[in-house]
Amino acid sequence: MLAVNELFETIQGEGVFTGVAAIFLRLQGCPVGCPWCDTQHTWDKNNQAQVKPEQLIMKTGDSPSWAGMSEQAVLELIEQQGFTAKHVVITGGEPCMYDLNALTELLHETGYQTQIETSGTFEIKTSAQTWVTVSPKLDMPGGYEVRADAMARANEIKHPIAMQKHIDALDALLERCPVAAGTTICLQPISQRPRATELAIETCRKRNWRLSVQLHKYLAIE
């Protein structure tokens, strides 16, 4: 069973698929502990917060409530909502705490494409067709290490930065855990800070990397 925190349709605001209409499936649970995380309500999976699946759609704000759902139930809930997007983003929390093979295969069989957004600290269990975005979380309070197999599986590296030391840390990680040829590397300024944005732009120009600006935050949408 998957612990689902949220299911909604919006525009993807980050990374390679910025601007694409997307269905976001947010899963509950994450032990990584990123200090700047904007979904801290998904960290803990408390039994007292469990609700019925139909209550997820009625959410009007962030909350730690979650529903236990099978892969088929997730697909049925997507179809019941009449969403028109065909790009499903599986995020969290940390979605790779779950085996996502069955869910992603089911979604592909029914005409969807899938993307996973992960910290790279858990084994990635998903369909070979899934686009994997690794946002490597280094030296976080949870103490989890970024996995070499996660970096090797990534189609896209999306790295949040505020200072040069964050770029240096990414360089060291890429040296230690190489990515496949053709993997897109995106730099994402933390909290839209002007200096972080300037540094990201400058580095992307020099290295032919890609800028990710969290479009949804500039547009004030979910």
GROMACS .gro file of N, CA, C and O in nm, residues 77-145:
model
  276
   77LEU      N    1  -0.856   0.693  -0.871
   77LEU     CA    2  -0.880   0.826  -0.818
   77LEU      C    3  -0.839   0.934  -0.918
   77LEU      O    4  -0.908   1.035  -0.935
   78ILE      N    5  -0.729   0.910  -0.989
   78ILE     CA    6  -0.687   1.003  -1.095
   78ILE      C    7  -0.796   1.013  -1.201
   78ILE      O    8  -0.834   1.124  -1.243
   79GLU      N    9  -0.847   0.900  -1.243
   79GLU     CA   10  -0.947   0.899  -1.350
   79GLU      C   11  -1.079   0.961  -1.303
   79GLU      O   12  -1.148   1.029  -1.379
   80GLN      N   13  -1.115   0.940  -1.177
   80GLN     CA   14  -1.238   0.998  -1.124
   80GLN      C   15  -1.234   1.150  -1.122
   80GLN      O   16  -1.339   1.214  -1.135
   81GLN      N   17  -1.117   1.206  -1.109
   81GLN     CA   18  -1.105   1.352  -1.102
   81GLN      C   19  -1.116   1.420  -1.238
   81GLN      O   20  -1.129   1.542  -1.246
   82GLY      N   21  -1.106   1.342  -1.343
   82GLY     CA   22  -1.118   1.400  -1.477
   82GLY      C   23  -0.998   1.485  -1.516
   82GLY      O   24  -1.011   1.576  -1.600
   83PHE      N   25  -0.883   1.459  -1.458
   83PHE     CA   26  -0.763   1.534  -1.493
   83PHE      C   27  -0.730   1.513  -1.641
   83PHE      O   28  -0.748   1.403  -1.695
   84THR      N   29  -0.680   1.616  -1.707
   84THR     CA   30  -0.643   1.604  -1.848
   84THR      C   31  -0.492   1.586  -1.867
   84THR      O   32  -0.449   1.545  -1.975
   85ALA      N   33  -0.412   1.619  -1.767
   85ALA     CA   34  -0.267   1.601  -1.778
   85ALA      C   35  -0.233   1.453  -1.791
   85ALA      O   36  -0.301   1.366  -1.735
   86LYS      N   37  -0.127   1.425  -1.863
   86LYS     CA   38  -0.081   1.288  -1.882
   86LYS      C   39   0.058   1.265  -1.824
   86LYS      O   40   0.116   1.157  -1.841
   87HIS      N   41   0.111   1.366  -1.755
   87HIS     CA   42   0.242   1.357  -1.692
   87HIS      C   43   0.220   1.347  -1.542
   87HIS      O   44   0.167   1.438  -1.480
   88VAL      N   45   0.259   1.235  -1.483
   88VAL     CA   46   0.238   1.212  -1.340
   88VAL      C   47   0.371   1.225  -1.267
   88VAL      O   48   0.467   1.152  -1.297
   89VAL      N   49   0.377   1.317  -1.172
   89VAL     CA   50   0.498   1.340  -1.092
   89VAL      C   51   0.477   1.276  -0.955
   89VAL      O   52   0.387   1.314  -0.881
   90ILE      N   53   0.561   1.179  -0.923
   90ILE     CA   54   0.554   1.110  -0.794
   90ILE      C   55   0.660   1.171  -0.704
   90ILE      O   56   0.780   1.163  -0.732
   91THR      N   57   0.614   1.236  -0.597
   91THR     CA   58   0.704   1.312  -0.513
   91THR      C   59   0.669   1.285  -0.367
   91THR      O   60   0.604   1.188  -0.334
   92GLY      N   61   0.717   1.368  -0.277
   92GLY     CA   62   0.691   1.342  -0.136
   92GLY      C   63   0.711   1.465  -0.052
   92GLY      O   64   0.692   1.576  -0.101
   93GLY      N   65   0.757   1.440   0.071
   93GLY     CA   66   0.815   1.318   0.120
   93GLY      C   67   0.928   1.262   0.033
   93GLY      O   68   0.981   1.328  -0.055
   94GLU      N   69   0.964   1.138   0.061
   94GLU     CA   70   1.063   1.067  -0.019
   94GLU      C   71   0.995   0.947  -0.085
   94GLU      O   72   0.974   0.844  -0.021
   95PRO      N   73   0.959   0.962  -0.213
   95PRO     CA   74   0.881   0.857  -0.279
   95PRO      C   75   0.954   0.724  -0.292
   95PRO      O   76   0.891   0.618  -0.300
   96CYS      N   77   1.087   0.727  -0.294
   96CYS     CA   78   1.161   0.603  -0.315
   96CYS      C   79   1.175   0.520  -0.188
   96CYS      O   80   1.241   0.416  -0.189
   97MET      N   81   1.107   0.561  -0.081
   97MET     CA   82   1.088   0.472   0.032
   97MET      C   83   0.995   0.357  -0.008
   97MET      O   84   0.987   0.256   0.061
   98TYR      N   85   0.924   0.374  -0.119
   98TYR     CA   86   0.827   0.276  -0.168
   98TYR      C   87   0.880   0.210  -0.297
   98TYR      O   88   0.953   0.273  -0.374
   99ASP      N   89   0.839   0.087  -0.320
   99ASP     CA   90   0.864   0.021  -0.447
   99ASP      C   91   0.760   0.074  -0.546
   99ASP      O   92   0.640   0.047  -0.532
  100LEU      N   93   0.805   0.147  -0.647
  100LEU     CA   94   0.714   0.215  -0.740
  100LEU      C   95   0.703   0.144  -0.875
  100LEU      O   96   0.646   0.199  -0.968
  101ASN      N   97   0.755   0.023  -0.884
  101ASN     CA   98   0.748  -0.051  -1.010
  101ASN      C   99   0.604  -0.074  -1.053
  101ASN      O  100   0.568  -0.044  -1.168
  102ALA      N  101   0.521  -0.127  -0.965
  102ALA     CA  102   0.384  -0.161  -1.003
  102ALA      C  103   0.305  -0.037  -1.042
  102ALA      O  104   0.230  -0.037  -1.140
  103LEU      N  105   0.320   0.072  -0.966
  103LEU     CA  106   0.246   0.194  -0.995
  103LEU      C  107   0.287   0.253  -1.129
  103LEU      O  108   0.201   0.289  -1.212
  104THR      N  109   0.417   0.266  -1.152
  104THR     CA  110   0.461   0.330  -1.276
  104THR      C  111   0.429   0.244  -1.398
  104THR      O  112   0.391   0.297  -1.503
  105GLU      N  113   0.441   0.113  -1.384
  105GLU     CA  114   0.404   0.026  -1.497
  105GLU      C  115   0.255   0.039  -1.528
  105GLU      O  116   0.215   0.047  -1.645
  106LEU      N  117   0.172   0.044  -1.425
  106LEU     CA  118   0.027   0.059  -1.445
  106LEU      C  119  -0.005   0.192  -1.513
  106LEU      O  120  -0.087   0.197  -1.606
  107LEU      N  121   0.058   0.297  -1.470
  107LEU     CA  122   0.034   0.428  -1.530
  107LEU      C  123   0.078   0.431  -1.676
  107LEU      O  124   0.007   0.484  -1.763
  108HIS      N  125   0.192   0.372  -1.707
  108HIS     CA  126   0.239   0.369  -1.846
  108HIS      C  127   0.144   0.288  -1.933
  108HIS      O  128   0.114   0.326  -2.047
  109GLU      N  129   0.094   0.178  -1.879
  109GLU     CA  130   0.001   0.094  -1.956
  109GLU      C  131  -0.129   0.165  -1.988
  109GLU      O  132  -0.196   0.131  -2.086
  110THR      N  133  -0.164   0.266  -1.909
  110THR     CA  134  -0.291   0.337  -1.930
  110THR      C  135  -0.270   0.475  -1.991
  110THR      O  136  -0.359   0.560  -1.986
  111GLY      N  137  -0.152   0.500  -2.049
  111GLY     CA  138  -0.132   0.619  -2.130
  111GLY      C  139  -0.066   0.738  -2.061
  111GLY      O  140  -0.061   0.847  -2.119
  112TYR      N  141  -0.014   0.718  -1.941
  112TYR     CA  142   0.054   0.827  -1.871
  112TYR      C  143   0.205   0.812  -1.884
  112TYR      O  144   0.256   0.702  -1.907
  113GLN      N  145   0.276   0.923  -1.868
  113GLN     CA  146   0.420   0.917  -1.850
  113GLN      C  147   0.448   0.954  -1.704
  113GLN      O  148   0.369   1.025  -1.642
  114THR      N  149   0.558   0.904  -1.650
  114THR     CA  150   0.583   0.923  -1.508
  114THR      C  151   0.720   0.988  -1.483
  114THR      O  152   0.814   0.969  -1.560
  115GLN      N  153   0.724   1.059  -1.373
  115GLN     CA  154   0.847   1.123  -1.326
  115GLN      C  155   0.854   1.104  -1.174
  115GLN      O  156   0.753   1.118  -1.105
  116ILE      N  157   0.971   1.071  -1.123
  116ILE     CA  158   0.993   1.061  -0.979
  116ILE      C  159   1.089   1.171  -0.938
  116ILE      O  160   1.191   1.193  -1.003
  117GLU      N  161   1.057   1.240  -0.829
  117GLU     CA  162   1.147   1.339  -0.770
  117GLU      C  163   1.198   1.281  -0.637
  117GLU      O  164   1.119   1.262  -0.544
  118THR      N  165   1.327   1.254  -0.630
  118THR     CA  166   1.383   1.185  -0.514
  118THR      C  167   1.512   1.251  -0.466
  118THR      O  168   1.581   1.317  -0.544
  119SER      N  169   1.543   1.229  -0.339
  119SER     CA  170   1.667   1.282  -0.281
  119SER      C  171   1.788   1.198  -0.317
  119SER      O  172   1.902   1.238  -0.290
  120GLY      N  173   1.765   1.080  -0.373
  120GLY     CA  174   1.876   0.992  -0.409
  120GLY      C  175   1.932   0.913  -0.292
  120GLY      O  176   2.039   0.852  -0.305
  121THR      N  177   1.860   0.912  -0.181
  121THR     CA  178   1.910   0.844  -0.061
  121THR      C  179   1.849   0.704  -0.043
  121THR      O  180   1.883   0.636   0.054
  122PHE      N  181   1.759   0.663  -0.132
  122PHE     CA  182   1.699   0.531  -0.129
  122PHE      C  183   1.713   0.466  -0.267
  122PHE      O  184   1.724   0.536  -0.368
  123GLU      N  185   1.710   0.333  -0.269
  123GLU     CA  186   1.714   0.263  -0.397
  123GLU      C  187   1.591   0.301  -0.479
  123GLU      O  188   1.480   0.307  -0.427
  124ILE      N  189   1.612   0.327  -0.607
  124ILE     CA  190   1.503   0.368  -0.695
  124ILE      C  191   1.445   0.244  -0.763
  124ILE      O  192   1.510   0.180  -0.845
  125LYS      N  193   1.322   0.212  -0.725
  125LYS     CA  194   1.254   0.095  -0.780
  125LYS      C  195   1.138   0.144  -0.864
  125LYS      O  196   1.032   0.180  -0.812
  126THR      N  197   1.160   0.147  -0.994
  126THR     CA  198   1.059   0.204  -1.084
  126THR      C  199   1.074   0.145  -1.224
  126THR      O  200   1.173   0.078  -1.255
  127SER      N  201   0.977   0.175  -1.308
  127SER     CA  202   0.981   0.132  -1.447
  127SER      C  203   1.102   0.194  -1.519
  127SER      O  204   1.145   0.305  -1.487
  128ALA      N  205   1.153   0.122  -1.615
  128ALA     CA  206   1.264   0.174  -1.696
  128ALA      C  207   1.222   0.297  -1.774
  128ALA      O  208   1.307   0.378  -1.815
  129GLN      N  209   1.092   0.315  -1.797
  129GLN     CA  210   1.043   0.430  -1.874
  129GLN      C  211   1.030   0.557  -1.790
  129GLN      O  212   1.012   0.666  -1.844
  130THR      N  213   1.036   0.546  -1.659
  130THR     CA  214   1.016   0.660  -1.571
  130THR      C  215   1.132   0.758  -1.580
  130THR      O  216   1.249   0.717  -1.576
  131TRP      N  217   1.099   0.887  -1.588
  131TRP     CA  218   1.201   0.992  -1.582
  131TRP      C  219   1.234   1.015  -1.435
  131TRP      O  220   1.147   1.046  -1.354
  132VAL      N  221   1.360   0.996  -1.400
  132VAL     CA  222   1.402   1.009  -1.261
  132VAL      C  223   1.478   1.139  -1.240
  132VAL      O  224   1.582   1.162  -1.303
  133THR      N  225   1.425   1.222  -1.152
  133THR     CA  226   1.491   1.346  -1.113
  133THR      C  227   1.550   1.327  -0.974
  133THR      O  228   1.477   1.307  -0.877
  134VAL      N  229   1.681   1.331  -0.965
  134VAL     CA  230   1.748   1.320  -0.836
  134VAL      C  231   1.789   1.460  -0.792
  134VAL      O  232   1.862   1.530  -0.863
  135SER      N  233   1.738   1.500  -0.677
  135SER     CA  234   1.779   1.626  -0.615
  135SER      C  235   1.864   1.588  -0.494
  135SER      O  236   1.812   1.570  -0.384
  136PRO      N  237   1.994   1.569  -0.515
  136PRO     CA  238   2.078   1.506  -0.412
  136PRO      C  239   2.086   1.588  -0.284
  136PRO      O  240   2.118   1.707  -0.287
  137LYS      N  241   2.054   1.525  -0.174
  137LYS     CA  242   2.055   1.591  -0.044
  137LYS      C  243   2.178   1.546   0.033
  137LYS      O  244   2.188   1.432   0.077
  138LEU      N  245   2.273   1.639   0.046
  138LEU     CA  246   2.402   1.608   0.105
  138LEU      C  247   2.412   1.662   0.247
  138LEU      O  248   2.372   1.776   0.273
  139ASP      N  249   2.466   1.581   0.338
  139ASP     CA  250   2.492   1.623   0.476
  139ASP      C  251   2.367   1.679   0.545
  139ASP      O  252   2.372   1.781   0.614
  140MET      N  253   2.255   1.611   0.525
  140MET     CA  254   2.131   1.652   0.589
  140MET      C  255   2.121   1.593   0.730
  140MET      O  256   2.187   1.495   0.763
  141PRO      N  257   2.036   1.650   0.815
  141PRO     CA  258   2.024   1.604   0.954
  141PRO      C  259   1.990   1.456   0.969
  141PRO      O  260   2.027   1.392   1.068
  142GLY      N  261   1.919   1.399   0.872
  142GLY     CA  262   1.882   1.258   0.881
  142GLY      C  263   1.999   1.162   0.869
  142GLY      O  264   1.988   1.045   0.907
  143GLY      N  265   2.111   1.210   0.814
  143GLY     CA  266   2.231   1.129   0.805
  143GLY      C  267   2.235   1.030   0.691
  143GLY      O  268   2.321   0.942   0.686
  144TYR      N  269   2.144   1.042   0.595
  144TYR     CA  270   2.141   0.949   0.481
  144TYR      C  271   2.240   0.993   0.373
  144TYR      O  272   2.252   1.112   0.343
  145GLU      N  273   2.309   0.895   0.314
  145GLU     CA  274   2.403   0.921   0.206
  145GLU      C  275   2.335   0.913   0.071
  145GLU      O  276   2.246   0.829   0.051
   0.00000   0.00000   0.00000
